[in-house]
mmCIF file of C-alpha atoms in Angstrom:
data_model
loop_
_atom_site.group_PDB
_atom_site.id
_atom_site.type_symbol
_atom_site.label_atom_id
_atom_site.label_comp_id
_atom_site.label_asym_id
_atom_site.label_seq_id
_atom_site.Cartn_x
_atom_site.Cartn_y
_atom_site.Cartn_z
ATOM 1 C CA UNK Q 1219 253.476 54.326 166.370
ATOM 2 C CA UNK Q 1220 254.984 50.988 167.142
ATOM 3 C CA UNK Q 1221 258.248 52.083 167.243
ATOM 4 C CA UNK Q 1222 258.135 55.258 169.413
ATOM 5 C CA UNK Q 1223 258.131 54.864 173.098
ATOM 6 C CA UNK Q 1224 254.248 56.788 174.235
ATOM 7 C CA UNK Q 1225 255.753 59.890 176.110
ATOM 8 C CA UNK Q 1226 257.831 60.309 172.339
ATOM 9 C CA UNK Q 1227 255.091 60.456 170.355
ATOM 10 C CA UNK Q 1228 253.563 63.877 169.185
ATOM 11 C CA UNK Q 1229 250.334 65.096 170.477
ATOM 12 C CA UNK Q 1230 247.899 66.720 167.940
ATOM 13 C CA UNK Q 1231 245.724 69.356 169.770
ATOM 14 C CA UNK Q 1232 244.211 70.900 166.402
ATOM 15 C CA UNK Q 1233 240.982 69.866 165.415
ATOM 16 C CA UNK Q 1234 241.820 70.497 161.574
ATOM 17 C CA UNK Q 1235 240.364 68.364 158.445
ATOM 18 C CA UNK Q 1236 244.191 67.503 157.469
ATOM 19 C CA UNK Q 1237 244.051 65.443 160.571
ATOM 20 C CA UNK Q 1238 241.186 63.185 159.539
ATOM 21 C CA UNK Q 1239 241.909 59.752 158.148
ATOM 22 C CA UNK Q 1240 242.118 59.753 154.163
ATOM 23 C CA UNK Q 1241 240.167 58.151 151.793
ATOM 24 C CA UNK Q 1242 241.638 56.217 149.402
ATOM 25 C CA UNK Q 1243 239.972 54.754 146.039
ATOM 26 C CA UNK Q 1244 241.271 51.422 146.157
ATOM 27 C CA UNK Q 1245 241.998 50.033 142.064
ATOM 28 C CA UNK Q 1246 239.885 53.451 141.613
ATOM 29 C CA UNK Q 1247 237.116 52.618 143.504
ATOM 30 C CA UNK Q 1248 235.822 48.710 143.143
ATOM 31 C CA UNK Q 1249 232.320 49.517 144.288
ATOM 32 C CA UNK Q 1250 231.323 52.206 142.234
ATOM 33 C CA UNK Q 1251 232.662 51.134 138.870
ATOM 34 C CA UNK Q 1252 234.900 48.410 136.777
ATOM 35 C CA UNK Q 1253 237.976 48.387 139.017
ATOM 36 C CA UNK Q 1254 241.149 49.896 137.171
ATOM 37 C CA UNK Q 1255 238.863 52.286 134.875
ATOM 38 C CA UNK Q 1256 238.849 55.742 133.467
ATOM 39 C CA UNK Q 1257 234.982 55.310 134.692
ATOM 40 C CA UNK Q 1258 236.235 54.306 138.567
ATOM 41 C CA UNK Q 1259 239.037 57.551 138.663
ATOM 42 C CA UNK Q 1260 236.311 59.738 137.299
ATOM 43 C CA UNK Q 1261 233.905 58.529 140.143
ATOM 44 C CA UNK Q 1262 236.451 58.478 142.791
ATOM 45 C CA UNK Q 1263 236.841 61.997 141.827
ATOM 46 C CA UNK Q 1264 233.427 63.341 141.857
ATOM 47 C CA UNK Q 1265 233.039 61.469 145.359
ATOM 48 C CA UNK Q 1266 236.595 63.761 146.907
ATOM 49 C CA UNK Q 1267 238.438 60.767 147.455
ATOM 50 C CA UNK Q 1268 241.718 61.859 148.844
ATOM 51 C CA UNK Q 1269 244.346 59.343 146.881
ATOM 52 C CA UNK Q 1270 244.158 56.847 143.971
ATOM 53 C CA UNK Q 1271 245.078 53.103 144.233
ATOM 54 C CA UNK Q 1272 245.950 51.409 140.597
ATOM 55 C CA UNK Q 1273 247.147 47.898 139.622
ATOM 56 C CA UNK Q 1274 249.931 48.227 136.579
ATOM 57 C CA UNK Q 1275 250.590 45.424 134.329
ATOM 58 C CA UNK Q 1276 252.740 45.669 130.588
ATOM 59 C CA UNK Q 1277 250.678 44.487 127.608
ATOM 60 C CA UNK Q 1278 252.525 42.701 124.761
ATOM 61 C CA UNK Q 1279 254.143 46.037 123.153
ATOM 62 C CA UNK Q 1280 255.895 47.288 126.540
ATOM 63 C CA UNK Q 1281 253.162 49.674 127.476
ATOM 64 C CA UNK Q 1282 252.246 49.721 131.076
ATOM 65 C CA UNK Q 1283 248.757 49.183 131.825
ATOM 66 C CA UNK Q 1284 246.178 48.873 134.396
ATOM 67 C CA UNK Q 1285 244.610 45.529 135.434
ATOM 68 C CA UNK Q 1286 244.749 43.588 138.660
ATOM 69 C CA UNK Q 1287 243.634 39.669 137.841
ATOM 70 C CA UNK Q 1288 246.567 37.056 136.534
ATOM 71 C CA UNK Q 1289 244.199 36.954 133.531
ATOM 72 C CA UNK Q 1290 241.762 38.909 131.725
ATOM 73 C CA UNK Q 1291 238.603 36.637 131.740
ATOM 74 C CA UNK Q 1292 238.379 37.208 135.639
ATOM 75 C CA UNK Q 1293 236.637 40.613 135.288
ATOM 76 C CA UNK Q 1294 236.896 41.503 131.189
ATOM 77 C CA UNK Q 1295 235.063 39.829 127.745
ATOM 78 C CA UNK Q 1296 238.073 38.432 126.832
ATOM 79 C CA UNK Q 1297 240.821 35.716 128.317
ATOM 80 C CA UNK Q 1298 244.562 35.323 128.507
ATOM 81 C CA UNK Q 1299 247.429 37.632 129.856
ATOM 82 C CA UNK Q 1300 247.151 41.310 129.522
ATOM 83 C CA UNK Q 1301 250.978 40.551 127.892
ATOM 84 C CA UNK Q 1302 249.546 38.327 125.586
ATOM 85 C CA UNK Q 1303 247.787 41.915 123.839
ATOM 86 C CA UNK Q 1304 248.619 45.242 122.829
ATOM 87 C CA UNK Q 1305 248.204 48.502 124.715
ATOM 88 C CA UNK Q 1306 245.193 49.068 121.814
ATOM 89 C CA UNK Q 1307 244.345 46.222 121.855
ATOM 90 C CA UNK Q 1308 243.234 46.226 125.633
ATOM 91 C CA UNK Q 1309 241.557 49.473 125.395
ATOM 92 C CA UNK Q 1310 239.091 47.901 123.022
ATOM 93 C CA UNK Q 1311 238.472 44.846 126.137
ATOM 94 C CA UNK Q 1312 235.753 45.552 128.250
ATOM 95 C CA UNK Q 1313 236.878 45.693 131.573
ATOM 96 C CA UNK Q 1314 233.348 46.397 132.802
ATOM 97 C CA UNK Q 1315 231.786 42.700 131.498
ATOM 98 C CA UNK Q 1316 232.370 41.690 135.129
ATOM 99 C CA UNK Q 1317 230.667 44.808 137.123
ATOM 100 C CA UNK Q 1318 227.515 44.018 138.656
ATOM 101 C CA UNK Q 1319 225.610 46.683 140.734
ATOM 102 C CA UNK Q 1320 224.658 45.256 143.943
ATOM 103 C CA UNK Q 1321 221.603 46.999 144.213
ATOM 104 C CA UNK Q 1322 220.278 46.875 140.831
ATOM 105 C CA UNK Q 1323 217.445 44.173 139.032
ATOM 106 C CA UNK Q 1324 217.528 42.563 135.771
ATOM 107 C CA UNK Q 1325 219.452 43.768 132.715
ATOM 108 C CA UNK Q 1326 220.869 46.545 134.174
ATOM 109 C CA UNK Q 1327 222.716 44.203 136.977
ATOM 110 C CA UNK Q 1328 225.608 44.638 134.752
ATOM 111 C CA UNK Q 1329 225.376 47.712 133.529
ATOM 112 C CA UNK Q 1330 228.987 47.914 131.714
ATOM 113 C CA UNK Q 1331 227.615 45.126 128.987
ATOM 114 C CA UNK Q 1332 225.985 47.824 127.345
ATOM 115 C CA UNK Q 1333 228.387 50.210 127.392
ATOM 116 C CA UNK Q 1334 231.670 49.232 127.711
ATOM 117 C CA UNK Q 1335 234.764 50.482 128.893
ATOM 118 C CA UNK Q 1336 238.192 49.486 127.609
ATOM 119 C CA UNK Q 1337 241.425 48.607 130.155
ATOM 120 C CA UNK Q 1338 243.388 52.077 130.224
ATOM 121 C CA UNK Q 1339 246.849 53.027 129.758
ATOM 122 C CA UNK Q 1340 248.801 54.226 133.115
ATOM 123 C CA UNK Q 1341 249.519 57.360 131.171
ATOM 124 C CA UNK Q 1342 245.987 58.206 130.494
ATOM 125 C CA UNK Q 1343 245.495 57.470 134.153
ATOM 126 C CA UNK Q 1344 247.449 59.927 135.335
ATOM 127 C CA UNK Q 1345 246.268 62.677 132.788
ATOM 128 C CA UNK Q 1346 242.940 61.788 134.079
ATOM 129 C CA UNK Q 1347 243.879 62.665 137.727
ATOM 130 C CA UNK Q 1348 244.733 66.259 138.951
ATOM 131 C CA UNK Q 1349 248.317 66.608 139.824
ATOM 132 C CA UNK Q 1350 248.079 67.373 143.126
ATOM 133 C CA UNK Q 1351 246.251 63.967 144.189
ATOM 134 C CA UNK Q 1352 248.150 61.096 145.745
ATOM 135 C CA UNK Q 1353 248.590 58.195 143.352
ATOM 136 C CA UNK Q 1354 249.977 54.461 144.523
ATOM 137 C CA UNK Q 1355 250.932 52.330 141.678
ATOM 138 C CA UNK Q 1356 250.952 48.267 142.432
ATOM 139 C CA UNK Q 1357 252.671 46.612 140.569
ATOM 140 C CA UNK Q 1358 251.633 42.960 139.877
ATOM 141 C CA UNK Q 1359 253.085 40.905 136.819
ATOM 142 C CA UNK Q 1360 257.179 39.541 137.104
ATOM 143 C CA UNK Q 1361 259.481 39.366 136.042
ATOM 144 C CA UNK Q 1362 259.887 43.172 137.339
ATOM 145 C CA UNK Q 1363 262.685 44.787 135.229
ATOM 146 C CA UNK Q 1364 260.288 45.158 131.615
ATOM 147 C CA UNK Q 1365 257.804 46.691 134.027
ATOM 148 C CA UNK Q 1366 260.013 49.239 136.017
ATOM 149 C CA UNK Q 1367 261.540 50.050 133.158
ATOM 150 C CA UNK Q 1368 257.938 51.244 131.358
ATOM 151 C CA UNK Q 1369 256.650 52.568 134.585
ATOM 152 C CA UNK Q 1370 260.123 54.919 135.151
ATOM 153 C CA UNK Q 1371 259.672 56.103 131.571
ATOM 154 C CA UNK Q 1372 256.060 57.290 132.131
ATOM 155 C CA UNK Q 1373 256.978 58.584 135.318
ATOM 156 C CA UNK Q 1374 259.550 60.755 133.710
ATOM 157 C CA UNK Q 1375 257.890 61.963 130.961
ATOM 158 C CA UNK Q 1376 254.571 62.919 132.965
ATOM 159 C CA UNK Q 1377 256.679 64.432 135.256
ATOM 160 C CA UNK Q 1378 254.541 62.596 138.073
ATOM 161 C CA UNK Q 1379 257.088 60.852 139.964
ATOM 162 C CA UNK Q 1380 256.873 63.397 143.275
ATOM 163 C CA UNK Q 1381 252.567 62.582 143.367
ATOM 164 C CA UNK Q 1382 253.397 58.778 142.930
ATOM 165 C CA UNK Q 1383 254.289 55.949 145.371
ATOM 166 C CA UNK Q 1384 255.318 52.718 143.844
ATOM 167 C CA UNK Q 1385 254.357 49.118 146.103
ATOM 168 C CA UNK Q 1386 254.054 45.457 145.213
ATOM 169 C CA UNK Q 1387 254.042 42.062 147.277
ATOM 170 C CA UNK Q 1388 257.310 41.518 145.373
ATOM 171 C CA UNK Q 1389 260.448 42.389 146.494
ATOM 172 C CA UNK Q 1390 262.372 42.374 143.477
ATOM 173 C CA UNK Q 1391 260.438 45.706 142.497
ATOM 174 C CA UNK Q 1392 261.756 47.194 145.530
ATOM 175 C CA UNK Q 1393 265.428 46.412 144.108
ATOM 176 C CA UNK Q 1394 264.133 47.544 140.533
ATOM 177 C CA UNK Q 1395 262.998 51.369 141.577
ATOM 178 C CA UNK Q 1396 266.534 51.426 143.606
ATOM 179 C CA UNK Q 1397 268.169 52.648 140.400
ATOM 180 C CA UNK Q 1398 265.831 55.306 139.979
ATOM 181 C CA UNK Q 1399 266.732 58.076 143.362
ATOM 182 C CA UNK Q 1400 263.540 59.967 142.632
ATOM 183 C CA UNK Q 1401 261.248 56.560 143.048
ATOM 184 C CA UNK Q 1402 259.125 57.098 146.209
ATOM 185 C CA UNK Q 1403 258.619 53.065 147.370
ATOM 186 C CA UNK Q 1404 257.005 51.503 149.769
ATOM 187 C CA UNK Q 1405 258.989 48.528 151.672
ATOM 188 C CA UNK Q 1406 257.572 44.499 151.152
ATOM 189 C CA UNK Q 1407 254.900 43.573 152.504
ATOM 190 C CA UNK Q 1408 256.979 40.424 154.100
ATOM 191 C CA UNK Q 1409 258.958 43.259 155.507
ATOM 192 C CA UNK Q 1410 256.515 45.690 157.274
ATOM 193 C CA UNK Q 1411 254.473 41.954 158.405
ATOM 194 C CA UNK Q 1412 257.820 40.933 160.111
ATOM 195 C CA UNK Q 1413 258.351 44.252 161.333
ATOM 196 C CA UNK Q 1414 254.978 44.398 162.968
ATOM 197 C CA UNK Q 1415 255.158 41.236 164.705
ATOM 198 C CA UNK Q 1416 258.268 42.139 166.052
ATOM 199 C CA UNK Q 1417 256.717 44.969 167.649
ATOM 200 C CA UNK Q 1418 254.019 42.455 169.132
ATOM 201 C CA UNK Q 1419 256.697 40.089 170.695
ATOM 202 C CA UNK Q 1420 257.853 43.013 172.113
ATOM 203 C CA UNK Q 1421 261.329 42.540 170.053
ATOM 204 C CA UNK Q 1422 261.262 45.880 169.821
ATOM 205 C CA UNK Q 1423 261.078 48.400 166.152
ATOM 206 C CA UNK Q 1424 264.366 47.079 164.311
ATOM 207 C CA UNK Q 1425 265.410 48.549 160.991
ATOM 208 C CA UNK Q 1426 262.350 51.400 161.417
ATOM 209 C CA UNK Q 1427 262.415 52.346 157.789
#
C-alpha cells in the first residue's frame, strides 16, 4: 500500500471471508508438530490453514528435500548436512527428536522419540497437500543451481508450478528460477527491506515490482 497514493487505493465494502487475513503454516506448522513433516502438513490441514510454508534442501543423490537448520543435529537424531545423505537415507532420520510439547510432563515432553518421523521428500510434500492450496517453497542451501535445477524438475513433473511460489534470502535463486518463465518468485528480501525503507524516507515506491 506503500506505493499507491491513499485516494488510489481500492476500497473493499464486502464483508466476505476471502477478505480476511490468511493463515499460513509456517515450515508446516512449528507448534503443532516436527517442523518440515508429513506429521506438521497433515496437522496444518486438519486445522484449515490457508497456505503451506516449506524449507527445501538437496540430499547427497540430487533429491530435493525438506529441512530448515544448516545441519541435521539442530532438530533430528542424527548430525551433518542433509547433502552429506541420501533422499532414503533422511527419511529414516527422525526429524521429530527435537519436538517438545510445551504443555506436556515427563516422557511424553517429546513425544516424536517414540515414534518417529523421517525428513520428507518435496515430492511427497506436495502429494500430501490438495492442489488447490497455496504452497511457498524456501529455499536455503547454495550454491543455488543443483537446487533449482531439482526443484524445476519436481515442479514439472507434479505439474504444481501454478500452486507454488518460490523465495529465499538469496538472490542468486532469484537469477536461477529466471530461466524457468512459469516460476512464480518472490523478490530478495534485501530488495523488498530497501524498498520499504524507501517508502519510510519518503523516497518514494521505486522499481514497485
Amino acid at each position: 500500500s506503500g506505493c499507491v497514493a491513499p485516494s488510489e487505493r481500492p476500497v473493499d465494502t464486502s464483508a466476505s471471508d476471502s477478505a480476511l487475513p490468511q493463515i499460513i503454516a509456517h515450515r508446516g506448522g512449528t507448534g503443532d508438530a516436527p517442523e518440515n513433516t508429513l506429521e506438521a502438513i497433515r496437522l496444518a490441514l486438519a486445522h484449515h490453514a490457508d497456505a503451506m510454508w516449506l524449507t527445501v534442501q538437496l540430499s547427497k543423490d540430487g533429491v530435493p528435500v525438506l529441512y530448515r537448520p544448516v545441519d541435521l543435529s539442530a532438530l533430528t537424531d542424527a548430525s551433518g548436512p542433509v547433502s552429506a545423505r541420501t533422499a532414503a537415507e533422511l527419511a529414516h532420520v527422525n526429524a521429530g527428536w527435537s519436538f517438545r510439547l510445551a504443555d506436556a510432563q515427563g516422557a511424553e515432553d517429546y513425544p516424536y522419540r517414540s515414534r518417529p518421523v523421517g525428513i520428507p521428500t518435496l515430492r511427497e510434500a506436495l502429494r500430501a497437500i490438495p492442489a488447490s492450496m497455496p504452497v511457498v517453497l524456501d529455499m536455503k542451501a547454495l550454491p543455488a543451481e543443483p537446487l533449482t535445477r531439482a526443484v524445476a524438475q519436481v515442479l514439472s513433473e507434479e505439474n504444481a508450478w501454478s500452486r507454488v511460489t518460490l523465495y529465499s534470502t538469496e538472490a542468486e535463486y532469484q537469477r536461477g528460477f529466471a530461466a524457468y518463465p512459469q516460476a512464480k518468485v518472490f523478490e530478495s528480501r534485501d530488495a523488498t527491506r530497501t524498498r520499504l525503507v524507501r517508502v519510510l524516507l519518503d523516497q518514494g515506491c521505486l522499481d514497485a515490482p
